[in-house]
Coordinates of C-alpha atoms in Angstrom, one line a residue:
M21 CA 203.6 -0.3 84.8
F22 CA 203.5 3.0 82.9
I23 CA 203.9 1.0 79.6
L24 CA 200.7 -1.0 80.5
A25 CA 198.9 2.3 81.2
A26 CA 200.0 3.7 77.8
M27 CA 198.8 0.5 76.1
A28 CA 195.5 0.8 77.9
N29 CA 194.8 4.2 76.3
I30 CA 195.3 3.0 72.7
P31 CA 191.9 3.3 71.2
Q32 CA 192.4 0.6 68.6
F33 CA 192.7 -2.1 71.3
P34 CA 189.6 -4.1 72.2
K35 CA 187.9 -2.8 75.4
F36 CA 189.2 -5.6 77.7
L37 CA 192.8 -5.1 76.3
R38 CA 192.6 -1.4 77.3
R39 CA 192.5 -2.5 81.0
P40 CA 195.8 -2.8 82.9
D41 CA 194.8 -5.9 84.8
W42 CA 193.9 -7.7 81.6
L43 CA 197.2 -6.7 79.9
L44 CA 199.1 -7.7 83.0
A45 CA 197.3 -11.1 83.2
L46 CA 198.1 -11.8 79.5
A47 CA 201.7 -10.9 80.0
L48 CA 201.9 -13.1 83.1
T49 CA 200.4 -16.0 81.1
A50 CA 202.9 -15.5 78.3
V51 CA 205.8 -15.5 80.8
A52 CA 204.4 -18.7 82.5
L53 CA 204.2 -20.4 79.0
W54 CA 207.8 -19.4 78.3
M55 CA 209.0 -20.8 81.7
H56 CA 207.4 -24.1 81.1
I57 CA 208.9 -24.4 77.6
Y58 CA 212.3 -23.3 78.9
L59 CA 212.2 -26.0 81.6
L60 CA 211.1 -28.6 79.1
L61 CA 214.2 -27.8 77.0
H62 CA 216.7 -27.7 79.9
A63 CA 215.4 -30.4 82.4
G64 CA 217.7 -33.1 81.0
G65 CA 217.1 -36.8 81.9
F66 CA 214.6 -38.2 84.3
W67 CA 215.5 -38.5 87.9
R68 CA 214.9 -41.6 90.1
D69 CA 211.3 -40.9 91.1
E70 CA 210.3 -40.2 87.5
V71 CA 212.0 -43.3 86.3
N72 CA 210.3 -45.3 89.0
L73 CA 206.9 -44.1 87.8
I74 CA 207.8 -44.8 84.1
N75 CA 209.0 -48.3 84.9
L76 CA 205.9 -49.2 86.9
S77 CA 203.6 -47.6 84.2
N78 CA 205.3 -49.6 81.4
T79 CA 204.4 -52.9 83.1
H80 CA 200.7 -52.1 82.1
S81 CA 199.7 -53.9 85.2
F82 CA 197.4 -52.4 87.8
A83 CA 199.0 -54.6 90.5
E84 CA 202.4 -53.2 89.6
M85 CA 201.2 -49.6 89.3
E86 CA 199.7 -49.7 92.8
K87 CA 203.3 -50.2 94.1
D88 CA 204.0 -46.5 93.5
S89 CA 203.6 -43.9 96.3
F90 CA 200.4 -42.6 94.7
P91 CA 197.0 -44.0 93.6
I92 CA 196.5 -45.3 90.1
L93 CA 195.7 -42.2 88.1
M94 CA 199.1 -40.9 87.2
P95 CA 200.7 -44.3 86.4
L96 CA 197.7 -45.1 84.2
L97 CA 198.0 -41.8 82.4
V98 CA 201.7 -42.3 81.8
S99 CA 200.9 -45.9 80.5
L100 CA 198.4 -44.5 78.1
W101 CA 200.7 -41.7 77.0
S102 CA 203.6 -44.2 76.4
T103 CA 201.5 -46.1 73.9
P104 CA 202.2 -43.7 71.0
V105 CA 205.4 -42.4 72.6
P106 CA 208.3 -44.9 72.8
A107 CA 209.4 -45.6 76.4
G108 CA 212.9 -44.5 75.7
N109 CA 211.9 -41.1 74.3
D110 CA 212.6 -38.8 77.2
F111 CA 211.5 -35.6 75.4
G112 CA 208.2 -37.1 74.2
I113 CA 207.3 -38.4 77.7
R114 CA 208.3 -35.2 79.4
I115 CA 205.9 -33.3 77.2
L116 CA 203.1 -34.9 79.2
G117 CA 204.4 -33.2 82.4
T118 CA 204.6 -29.9 80.6
L119 CA 201.0 -30.1 79.4
I120 CA 199.8 -30.9 82.9
G121 CA 201.7 -27.9 84.2
L122 CA 200.2 -25.6 81.6
G123 CA 196.7 -26.8 82.5
I124 CA 196.9 -25.1 85.9
P125 CA 197.0 -21.5 84.6
A126 CA 194.4 -22.4 82.0
V127 CA 192.0 -23.5 84.8
L128 CA 192.8 -20.3 86.7
W129 CA 191.7 -18.3 83.7
L130 CA 188.5 -20.3 83.4
A131 CA 187.6 -20.0 87.0
A132 CA 188.3 -16.3 87.3
W133 CA 186.2 -15.6 84.3
R134 CA 183.2 -17.7 85.4
F135 CA 183.2 -16.3 89.0
R136 CA 184.4 -12.7 88.7
R137 CA 184.5 -11.9 85.0
S138 CA 188.0 -10.6 85.7
P139 CA 191.5 -12.0 84.9
P140 CA 193.3 -14.1 87.5
V141 CA 196.1 -11.6 88.1
L142 CA 196.8 -12.7 91.6
G143 CA 196.7 -16.5 90.9
L144 CA 198.9 -16.1 87.9
A145 CA 201.5 -14.1 89.8
L146 CA 201.6 -16.2 93.0
L147 CA 201.1 -19.7 91.5
A148 CA 201.7 -19.8 87.8
L149 CA 205.1 -18.0 88.2
N150 CA 206.1 -20.0 91.2
F151 CA 209.3 -22.0 90.4
T152 CA 208.4 -24.9 92.7
L153 CA 205.2 -25.4 90.8
I154 CA 206.9 -25.2 87.4
M155 CA 209.8 -27.4 88.3
Y156 CA 208.0 -30.1 90.2
G157 CA 204.6 -29.7 88.7
D158 CA 206.0 -30.4 85.3
S159 CA 208.1 -33.3 86.7
L160 CA 206.8 -36.7 85.7
R161 CA 205.3 -37.3 89.2
A162 CA 201.7 -37.2 90.5
Y163 CA 202.1 -33.8 92.2
G164 CA 201.4 -31.8 89.0
L165 CA 198.4 -33.9 88.1
G166 CA 197.1 -33.8 91.7
T167 CA 197.5 -30.0 91.7
L168 CA 195.6 -29.7 88.5
M169 CA 192.8 -31.9 89.6
I170 CA 192.3 -30.1 93.0
V171 CA 192.1 -26.8 91.1
L172 CA 189.5 -28.3 88.8
A173 CA 187.6 -29.7 91.9
A174 CA 187.6 -26.2 93.5
F175 CA 186.4 -24.7 90.3
A176 CA 183.6 -27.3 90.0
A177 CA 182.6 -26.5 93.6
G178 CA 182.2 -22.9 92.7
L179 CA 180.0 -23.7 89.8
F180 CA 177.9 -25.9 92.1
L181 CA 177.4 -23.1 94.5
K182 CA 176.2 -20.9 91.7
K183 CA 173.8 -23.5 90.5
P184 CA 173.5 -26.6 92.8
T185 CA 171.9 -29.0 90.3
W186 CA 172.5 -32.7 90.1
R187 CA 174.4 -32.2 86.9
Q188 CA 176.9 -30.0 88.7
T189 CA 176.9 -32.5 91.6
V190 CA 178.0 -35.3 89.2
I191 CA 180.7 -33.1 87.7
L192 CA 182.0 -32.2 91.1
A193 CA 181.9 -35.8 92.3
V194 CA 183.9 -37.0 89.2
L195 CA 186.6 -34.3 89.7
A196 CA 186.8 -34.9 93.4
T197 CA 187.2 -38.6 92.8
L198 CA 189.9 -38.0 90.2
S199 CA 191.6 -35.7 92.6
V200 CA 192.0 -38.3 95.3
Q201 CA 193.0 -40.9 92.7
A202 CA 195.9 -38.6 91.8
L203 CA 197.3 -38.0 95.3
Y204 CA 196.4 -39.5 98.7
Q205 CA 196.7 -36.1 100.4
N206 CA 194.1 -34.6 98.0
A207 CA 191.6 -36.4 100.2
A208 CA 192.3 -33.7 102.8
F209 CA 191.7 -30.9 100.2
V210 CA 188.6 -32.5 98.9
A211 CA 187.3 -32.6 102.4
A212 CA 188.2 -28.9 102.8
I213 CA 186.3 -28.0 99.6
C214 CA 183.3 -29.9 100.9
F215 CA 183.5 -28.1 104.3
G216 CA 183.7 -24.7 102.4
A217 CA 180.6 -25.6 100.4
W218 CA 178.8 -26.8 103.5
A219 CA 179.5 -23.4 105.1
V220 CA 177.8 -21.6 102.2
C221 CA 174.8 -24.1 102.4
L222 CA 174.6 -23.5 106.2
R223 CA 174.5 -19.7 105.7
G224 CA 171.8 -19.9 103.1
K225 CA 170.0 -22.8 104.8
N226 CA 170.1 -24.8 101.6
W227 CA 169.9 -28.3 103.0
S228 CA 169.3 -29.9 99.6
A229 CA 172.6 -28.6 98.3
A230 CA 174.3 -29.7 101.6
A231 CA 173.0 -33.2 101.0
K232 CA 174.5 -33.2 97.5
I233 CA 177.8 -32.1 98.8
L234 CA 177.6 -35.0 101.3
V235 CA 177.1 -37.4 98.3
V236 CA 180.3 -35.9 96.7
A237 CA 182.3 -36.5 99.9
I238 CA 181.0 -40.1 100.2
V239 CA 181.7 -41.0 96.6
S240 CA 185.2 -39.6 96.6
A241 CA 186.1 -41.2 99.9
A242 CA 184.7 -44.6 98.8
S243 CA 187.0 -44.5 95.7
L244 CA 189.9 -44.8 98.1
L245 CA 188.7 -48.1 99.7
P246 CA 190.9 -50.2 97.4
Y247 CA 193.9 -48.5 98.9
F248 CA 192.7 -49.0 102.5
K249 CA 195.7 -51.2 103.4
Q250 CA 198.2 -48.6 102.1
I251 CA 196.4 -45.8 103.9
S252 CA 195.7 -47.4 107.2
T253 CA 199.2 -48.9 107.7
L254 CA 202.1 -47.9 105.5
P255 CA 203.7 -51.0 104.0
N256 CA 206.6 -52.6 105.8
A257 CA 208.7 -51.8 102.7
A258 CA 208.5 -48.1 103.5
V259 CA 209.4 -48.4 107.2
S260 CA 212.8 -46.8 106.5
L261 CA 211.0 -43.6 105.4
R262 CA 209.0 -43.1 108.5
S263 CA 211.2 -40.7 110.5
G264 CA 208.2 -39.0 112.3
F265 CA 206.3 -35.7 112.0
D266 CA 208.7 -32.8 112.4
P267 CA 206.9 -29.4 112.5
M268 CA 210.1 -27.5 112.0
L269 CA 210.9 -29.4 108.8
V270 CA 207.3 -28.9 107.6
C271 CA 207.7 -25.1 108.1
I272 CA 211.1 -25.1 106.3
N273 CA 209.9 -26.9 103.3
L274 CA 206.7 -24.8 103.1
D275 CA 208.9 -21.8 103.2
K276 CA 211.0 -23.2 100.3
A277 CA 207.9 -24.0 98.3
L278 CA 206.3 -20.5 98.7
G279 CA 209.6 -18.7 98.7
L280 CA 210.6 -19.2 95.1
P281 CA 212.1 -17.2 93.5
L282 CA 212.4 -14.9 96.6
E283 CA 212.1 -15.8 100.2
Q284 CA 209.9 -12.8 101.0
Y285 CA 207.1 -14.2 98.8
I286 CA 206.0 -16.4 101.7
W287 CA 204.8 -13.2 103.4
I288 CA 202.7 -12.3 100.4
W289 CA 201.0 -15.7 100.6
A290 CA 200.5 -15.2 104.3
F291 CA 199.0 -11.7 103.7
F292 CA 196.5 -12.9 101.1
A293 CA 195.6 -15.9 103.3
L294 CA 194.8 -13.5 106.1
V295 CA 192.7 -11.3 103.8
T296 CA 190.8 -14.4 102.6
V297 CA 190.0 -15.4 106.1
V298 CA 188.9 -11.8 107.0
C299 CA 186.6 -11.8 104.0
A300 CA 185.0 -15.1 105.2
I301 CA 184.5 -13.8 108.7
G302 CA 183.0 -10.6 107.2
V303 CA 180.3 -12.6 105.5
F304 CA 179.3 -14.4 108.7
F305 CA 179.5 -11.1 110.6
C306 CA 177.2 -9.5 108.1
R307 CA 174.9 -12.5 108.2
W308 CA 174.3 -12.5 111.9
K309 CA 174.6 -8.7 112.7
K310 CA 172.5 -7.6 109.8
I311 CA 175.1 -5.2 108.5
P312 CA 175.3 -4.6 104.7
V313 CA 178.3 -6.3 103.2
E314 CA 179.3 -3.3 101.2
S315 CA 179.9 -1.3 104.4
L316 CA 182.8 -3.4 105.5
P317 CA 186.2 -1.7 105.1
V318 CA 187.7 -4.6 103.2
T319 CA 185.4 -4.0 100.3
Q320 CA 186.1 -0.2 100.1
R321 CA 189.8 0.6 101.0
T322 CA 193.1 -1.1 100.9
A323 CA 194.3 0.4 104.2
L324 CA 194.5 -3.2 105.6
A325 CA 196.7 -4.2 102.7
V326 CA 199.0 -1.2 103.3
A327 CA 199.2 -1.8 107.1
L328 CA 199.9 -5.5 106.8
A329 CA 202.4 -5.2 104.0
S330 CA 204.3 -2.6 105.9
A331 CA 204.2 -4.7 109.1
F332 CA 205.5 -7.7 107.2
G333 CA 208.3 -5.7 105.7
V334 CA 209.4 -4.4 109.1
S335 CA 209.2 -7.8 110.6
W336 CA 211.3 -9.3 107.8
F337 CA 213.9 -6.6 108.3
I338 CA 214.1 -7.3 112.1
V339 CA 214.4 -11.1 111.6
S340 CA 216.7 -11.1 108.6
P341 CA 218.1 -7.7 107.7
E342 CA 220.8 -9.1 105.4
T343 CA 218.2 -10.3 102.9
R344 CA 216.2 -8.2 100.5
W345 CA 214.3 -6.6 103.3
Y346 CA 213.1 -3.7 101.2
F347 CA 210.9 -5.9 99.1
L348 CA 207.7 -5.7 101.0
P349 CA 207.9 -2.1 102.1
A350 CA 208.3 -1.3 98.4
I351 CA 205.1 -3.2 97.7
A352 CA 203.4 -1.2 100.5
L353 CA 204.5 2.0 98.8
V354 CA 203.1 0.8 95.5
I355 CA 199.8 0.1 97.1
V356 CA 199.7 3.5 98.7
Y357 CA 200.4 5.0 95.3
L358 CA 197.7 3.0 93.6
D359 CA 195.2 3.6 96.4
S360 CA 195.6 7.4 96.6
G361 CA 196.7 8.5 93.2
R362 CA 195.4 8.6 89.7
W363 CA 195.7 4.9 89.3
L364 CA 192.8 4.3 91.6
K365 CA 190.7 6.9 89.7
F366 CA 191.8 5.1 86.5
F367 CA 190.4 1.8 87.8
Q368 CA 187.2 3.5 89.0
S369 CA 186.7 5.2 85.7
I370 CA 187.1 1.9 83.8
A371 CA 184.6 0.2 86.0
A372 CA 182.1 3.1 85.6
A373 CA 182.6 3.3 81.8
D374 CA 182.0 -0.5 81.4
G375 CA 179.0 -0.4 83.7
E376 CA 180.8 -3.0 85.8
P377 CA 179.4 -3.8 89.2
Q378 CA 181.7 -3.5 92.2
P379 CA 181.2 -6.8 93.9
G380 CA 181.6 -7.1 97.7
L381 CA 181.7 -10.1 99.9
D382 CA 179.5 -13.0 98.9
N383 CA 179.2 -16.8 99.1
F384 CA 182.5 -17.2 97.3
S385 CA 184.3 -15.2 100.0
L386 CA 182.8 -17.5 102.6
F387 CA 183.7 -20.6 100.6
G388 CA 187.3 -19.4 100.0
G389 CA 188.0 -18.6 103.7
V390 CA 186.5 -21.8 105.2
T391 CA 188.1 -24.0 102.5
L392 CA 191.5 -22.5 103.1
L393 CA 191.4 -22.8 106.9
T394 CA 190.1 -26.4 106.7
A395 CA 192.8 -27.3 104.1
L396 CA 195.6 -26.0 106.3
A397 CA 194.3 -28.0 109.3
A398 CA 193.5 -31.2 107.3
F399 CA 196.8 -31.3 105.5
G400 CA 198.7 -30.8 108.8
G401 CA 196.8 -33.8 110.1
F402 CA 197.7 -35.8 107.0
L403 CA 201.4 -35.0 107.4
W404 CA 201.3 -36.0 111.1
Y405 CA 199.6 -39.3 110.2
A406 CA 202.0 -40.1 107.4
A407 CA 205.0 -39.5 109.7
M408 CA 207.3 -39.0 106.7
P409 CA 209.8 -36.2 106.0
T410 CA 208.3 -33.5 103.8
E411 CA 209.6 -32.0 100.6
P412 CA 208.8 -28.6 99.0
W413 CA 206.7 -30.2 96.2
Y414 CA 204.4 -31.9 98.7
F415 CA 202.8 -28.5 99.2
L416 CA 201.8 -27.9 95.5
P417 CA 198.1 -28.8 95.9
L418 CA 197.8 -26.7 99.0
M419 CA 199.4 -23.8 97.2
A420 CA 197.1 -24.2 94.2
L421 CA 194.0 -24.5 96.4
G422 CA 195.1 -21.4 98.3
A423 CA 195.5 -19.4 95.1
V424 CA 192.0 -20.4 93.9
C425 CA 190.6 -19.4 97.3
F426 CA 192.3 -16.0 97.0
E427 CA 190.8 -15.5 93.6
M428 CA 187.3 -16.5 94.7
A429 CA 187.3 -14.8 98.1
I430 CA 188.8 -11.3 97.7
P431 CA 186.3 -8.8 96.2
R432 CA 187.3 -7.0 93.0
A433 CA 186.2 -3.5 93.9
P434 CA 188.5 -0.8 92.3
H435 CA 190.6 -0.3 95.4
N436 CA 191.2 -4.0 95.8
R437 CA 191.9 -4.4 92.1
A438 CA 194.4 -1.7 92.2
G439 CA 196.2 -3.2 95.2
I440 CA 196.2 -6.7 93.7
F441 CA 197.6 -5.2 90.5
G442 CA 200.5 -3.7 92.5
F443 CA 201.2 -7.0 94.2
A444 CA 201.1 -9.0 91.0
F445 CA 203.3 -6.6 89.0
T446 CA 206.0 -6.6 91.7
I447 CA 205.9 -10.4 92.0
A448 CA 206.2 -10.8 88.3
L449 CA 209.3 -8.6 88.1
G450 CA 211.0 -10.8 90.7
A451 CA 210.0 -14.0 88.9
V452 CA 211.2 -12.9 85.5
Y453 CA 214.5 -11.6 86.9
F454 CA 215.4 -14.9 88.6
A455 CA 213.8 -17.3 86.1
G456 CA 217.0 -18.2 84.2
S457 CA 219.1 -19.1 87.2
N458 CA 216.3 -21.2 88.8
L459 CA 214.8 -23.0 85.8
D460 CA 218.1 -23.8 84.1
Q461 CA 218.5 -26.8 86.3
R462 CA 218.8 -30.5 85.6
F463 CA 217.0 -33.0 87.8
T464 CA 219.9 -35.4 87.5
N465 CA 223.3 -35.9 85.9
L466 CA 223.2 -39.6 86.0
D467 CA 222.2 -39.8 82.3
L468 CA 225.5 -38.0 81.5
V469 CA 227.5 -40.3 83.9
A470 CA 225.8 -43.4 82.6
R471 CA 226.6 -42.6 79.0
Q472 CA 230.3 -41.9 79.9
V473 CA 230.6 -45.3 81.7
S474 CA 228.8 -47.0 78.8
A475 CA 231.5 -45.6 76.4
Q476 CA 234.5 -46.4 78.5
A477 CA 233.8 -49.5 80.6
A478 CA 235.0 -52.9 79.3
P479 CA 232.9 -56.1 79.4
D480 CA 234.9 -57.5 82.4
D481 CA 234.9 -54.3 84.4
L482 CA 232.6 -53.8 87.4
V483 CA 230.4 -50.7 87.9
I484 CA 229.1 -49.8 91.4
V485 CA 226.4 -47.2 92.0
S486 CA 225.8 -45.6 95.4
P487 CA 223.4 -44.9 97.0
W488 CA 221.1 -47.7 96.0
Y489 CA 218.2 -45.5 94.8
C490 CA 220.3 -43.8 92.2
G491 CA 220.5 -47.2 90.5
I492 CA 217.0 -46.6 89.3
T493 CA 218.1 -43.7 87.2
F494 CA 221.4 -45.3 86.2
G495 CA 219.6 -48.4 85.0
R496 CA 217.5 -46.4 82.5
Y497 CA 220.5 -44.7 80.8
Y498 CA 223.3 -47.3 81.1
Q499 CA 223.9 -49.2 77.9
G500 CA 227.4 -50.5 78.5
P501 CA 228.7 -54.1 78.5
A502 CA 230.1 -54.2 82.1
P503 CA 228.0 -55.6 84.9
W504 CA 226.8 -53.2 87.5
D505 CA 225.1 -53.2 90.9
T506 CA 224.3 -50.9 93.8
L507 CA 225.2 -50.5 97.4
P508 CA 223.7 -52.7 98.8
P509 CA 223.5 -55.3 96.0
M510 CA 219.9 -55.7 94.9
K511 CA 218.2 -58.0 92.5
D512 CA 215.8 -55.3 91.3
H513 CA 216.7 -51.8 90.3
S514 CA 213.6 -50.8 88.5
S515 CA 211.7 -49.2 91.4
H516 CA 212.1 -48.2 95.1
R517 CA 212.6 -51.6 96.7
Y518 CA 212.7 -50.5 100.4
D519 CA 212.0 -54.1 101.3
L520 CA 215.3 -55.2 99.9
V521 CA 217.1 -52.3 101.5
L522 CA 215.6 -53.2 104.9
Q523 CA 216.8 -56.8 104.4
A524 CA 220.3 -55.5 103.7
M525 CA 220.1 -53.3 106.8
K526 CA 219.5 -56.4 108.9
T527 CA 222.4 -58.3 107.3
P528 CA 225.5 -58.0 109.5
D529 CA 228.1 -58.2 106.6
A530 CA 226.0 -56.8 103.7
M531 CA 229.0 -55.5 101.7
Q532 CA 231.0 -58.8 101.7
P533 CA 229.7 -59.9 98.3
V534 CA 230.6 -56.5 96.8
L535 CA 234.1 -56.6 98.3
E536 CA 234.7 -60.1 96.9
K537 CA 233.6 -58.9 93.4
I538 CA 235.9 -55.9 93.6
S539 CA 238.8 -58.1 94.7
A540 CA 238.2 -60.6 91.8
T541 CA 237.8 -57.8 89.2
L542 CA 241.0 -56.0 90.2
Q543 CA 243.1 -59.2 90.6
A544 CA 242.0 -60.2 87.1
G545 CA 243.5 -56.9 85.7
H546 CA 240.2 -55.1 85.1
R547 CA 238.8 -51.9 86.5
V548 CA 236.1 -50.9 89.0
W549 CA 234.0 -47.9 88.3
I550 CA 232.3 -46.0 91.2
V551 CA 229.3 -43.7 90.6
A552 CA 228.7 -41.9 93.9
E553 CA 229.1 -38.7 95.9
I554 CA 232.7 -39.7 96.4
E555 CA 236.1 -38.2 97.3
P556 CA 239.4 -40.1 96.8
P557 CA 240.0 -42.3 99.9
K558 CA 243.1 -42.0 102.0
P559 CA 245.2 -45.2 101.6
G560 CA 245.9 -47.0 104.8
D561 CA 242.8 -45.9 106.8
P562 CA 240.8 -48.7 108.3
V563 CA 237.6 -49.9 106.6
P564 CA 234.6 -48.8 108.8
D565 CA 232.9 -51.4 110.9
N566 CA 229.5 -52.8 110.0
P567 CA 226.6 -50.6 111.3
L568 CA 224.4 -52.0 114.1
P569 CA 221.1 -53.6 113.2
P570 CA 218.1 -51.3 112.9
P571 CA 216.5 -49.4 114.4
L572 CA 219.4 -47.1 115.4
K573 CA 219.2 -44.8 118.4
H574 CA 219.0 -41.4 116.6
S575 CA 217.9 -42.3 113.1
G576 CA 215.5 -45.2 113.7
W577 CA 214.8 -47.2 110.6
S578 CA 216.2 -44.7 108.2
D579 CA 218.6 -46.2 105.6
R580 CA 220.7 -43.1 105.2
P581 CA 223.3 -44.0 107.9
Y582 CA 223.7 -47.4 106.3
D583 CA 224.2 -45.9 102.9
I584 CA 227.0 -43.7 104.2
V585 CA 228.8 -46.5 106.0
W586 CA 228.4 -48.9 103.0
E587 CA 229.8 -46.4 100.6
K588 CA 232.8 -45.7 103.0
Q589 CA 233.5 -49.4 103.4
V590 CA 233.7 -50.0 99.6
T591 CA 235.7 -46.8 98.7
Q592 CA 238.1 -47.4 101.6
Y593 CA 238.6 -51.0 100.6
L594 CA 239.4 -49.8 97.1
G595 CA 241.7 -47.2 98.4
N596 CA 243.6 -49.8 100.4
H597 CA 244.0 -52.4 97.6
C598 CA 244.0 -50.7 94.2
T599 CA 247.2 -49.2 92.7
S600 CA 245.4 -46.3 91.1
F601 CA 242.2 -44.4 92.1
K602 CA 241.2 -41.5 89.9
M603 CA 238.3 -39.1 89.6
V604 CA 237.0 -39.3 86.0
Y605 CA 234.0 -37.1 85.9
A606 CA 232.3 -34.5 88.1
T607 CA 229.6 -32.0 87.0
T608 CA 231.1 -28.6 87.4
N609 CA 229.6 -26.4 84.6
L610 CA 226.0 -27.5 84.9
N611 CA 223.2 -26.5 87.4
V612 CA 222.1 -29.9 88.7
N613 CA 219.7 -30.8 91.6
A614 CA 221.9 -31.7 94.6
S615 CA 219.8 -34.7 95.4
E616 CA 221.0 -36.6 92.3
C617 CA 224.4 -35.1 91.3
L618 CA 227.0 -37.9 91.4
K619 CA 230.6 -38.2 90.4
L620 CA 232.5 -40.9 88.6
A621 CA 235.8 -42.6 89.7
V622 CA 237.8 -45.6 88.5
A623 CA 240.1 -47.9 90.4
D624 CA 242.7 -50.1 88.7
G625 CA 245.3 -52.6 89.8
W626 CA 245.6 -54.8 92.9
Q627 CA 247.9 -55.0 95.9
N628 CA 247.6 -56.5 99.3
S629 CA 249.0 -53.3 101.0
T630 CA 248.5 -49.6 100.4
K631 CA 252.1 -49.0 99.2
G632 CA 252.2 -47.4 95.8
V633 CA 248.6 -46.4 95.6
T634 CA 248.0 -43.2 93.6
T635 CA 244.9 -41.0 93.8
G636 CA 244.0 -38.0 91.7
H637 CA 241.5 -36.3 89.5

């Protein structure tokens, strides 16, 4: 912080580079750029969802691309990108995800400059340095593109509110349509943006602009009509995914998304969300009570920031004292220092020297608050309707829209600017400190396992991959001569074939064909390779019984209980009939995502009893 102050006083620097907030924003941008490049170089191979998208995109068929979990935009973009880049070039294809991820801070800069003529310090700190956004936004899925498009749509809405012409209406309609064509859930966020714009139109009684926003809403909604069947009723092939809406799981995954790299960051998001709503209420309050906007405390002092940050810190200490409870009280002290010391005078002197206006609450404050509240409610409704278990990366568009709302809604008077500077500086320190341990993570180790099996398996060996969805990744990287299949056996391993899995779940003895292949392979003197989350079986234990037909009492149509039983049936059968069962490979010195980190084992020899069986590593 003191280094930034010293740099700000160097006379040779351009005027905007002598301002601490500009210097900090540039530093945050450089750090974000480094993080994206670091992830690009350390991500490793593609994991199953990425491979699924690549395989569907490489068909160059709209009908096949529509089988993904998203609308057509991302598969189409990958298909176009793959034209000059060979389909097998992992690094070349992954660059596309990196460019999408880098586009988000670029739009933050553009929006902040057009709306406030100030750097997006808060958005960069909270969003651009968020590890969830970097890891999964750069991943070759539609979440990064959907996040970028919703930020662009919010930016276009802000431009429309400044000048509600038909030209701006067309731009907003195009970006809103592209947003919903990237992610289905973006429809909720586009609706929220329209509601925020309508609130501004209502306050100003600008019915013409309100009608134009209605056109935008209708056009973007109409673009989803080709997907009406997928939206109205999820396909039968995905019935195993519908475990129901779980509010607790939603909160847990939202906490994971916001709480990277530190759990306490969720409180910072909550604090600025509250400030954004307060600003929106202030605009309406001033409108109906005829009170000047500039007289509201939120535009003059940061006492609210100090009080809330201190309260959040105390609450965190009470709930979880073993964690870094001192984080938010430390921020509160920083704000107090900035608010009462020479730093505040420094920000005030800069504003005065530059002749800079001190903006209070305005239409952007109202737009940001209404949009944020509507987005939270609409996305909650979407999750309830989808009835699927959530993941942290599902919240990326909501996070991005929230960051844009913060930037647009919170005034940049000297007191507020000093407080935001303190928040952003502290957040950045935490992000940089934990960057290496969080971003040095592979999405999968199946590319490494597949290459090892390819090098060691003989043509008459048998390779089995479990669970079945890991076969999507394994199929991309396996180049060996031995035949391979998954548990359950499937005729197609190129995409998520939930229909085939559901058929296997309904089959009473689904593993019998696999057990027969294992028996024939071992009796012929060849080996069976197992790629799974596996531990050496105990010879002599009984093979588990077949699971009951779905839906099960506690898990419904979920395939996970079946995957567990199927894997135990096969491994125990091997343990009872092979003469040697050894662990060949397990990732121990790499940071690998737990959802796709499998081991490799090999079984050899045949016997009718368990006598003489050896297991080991």
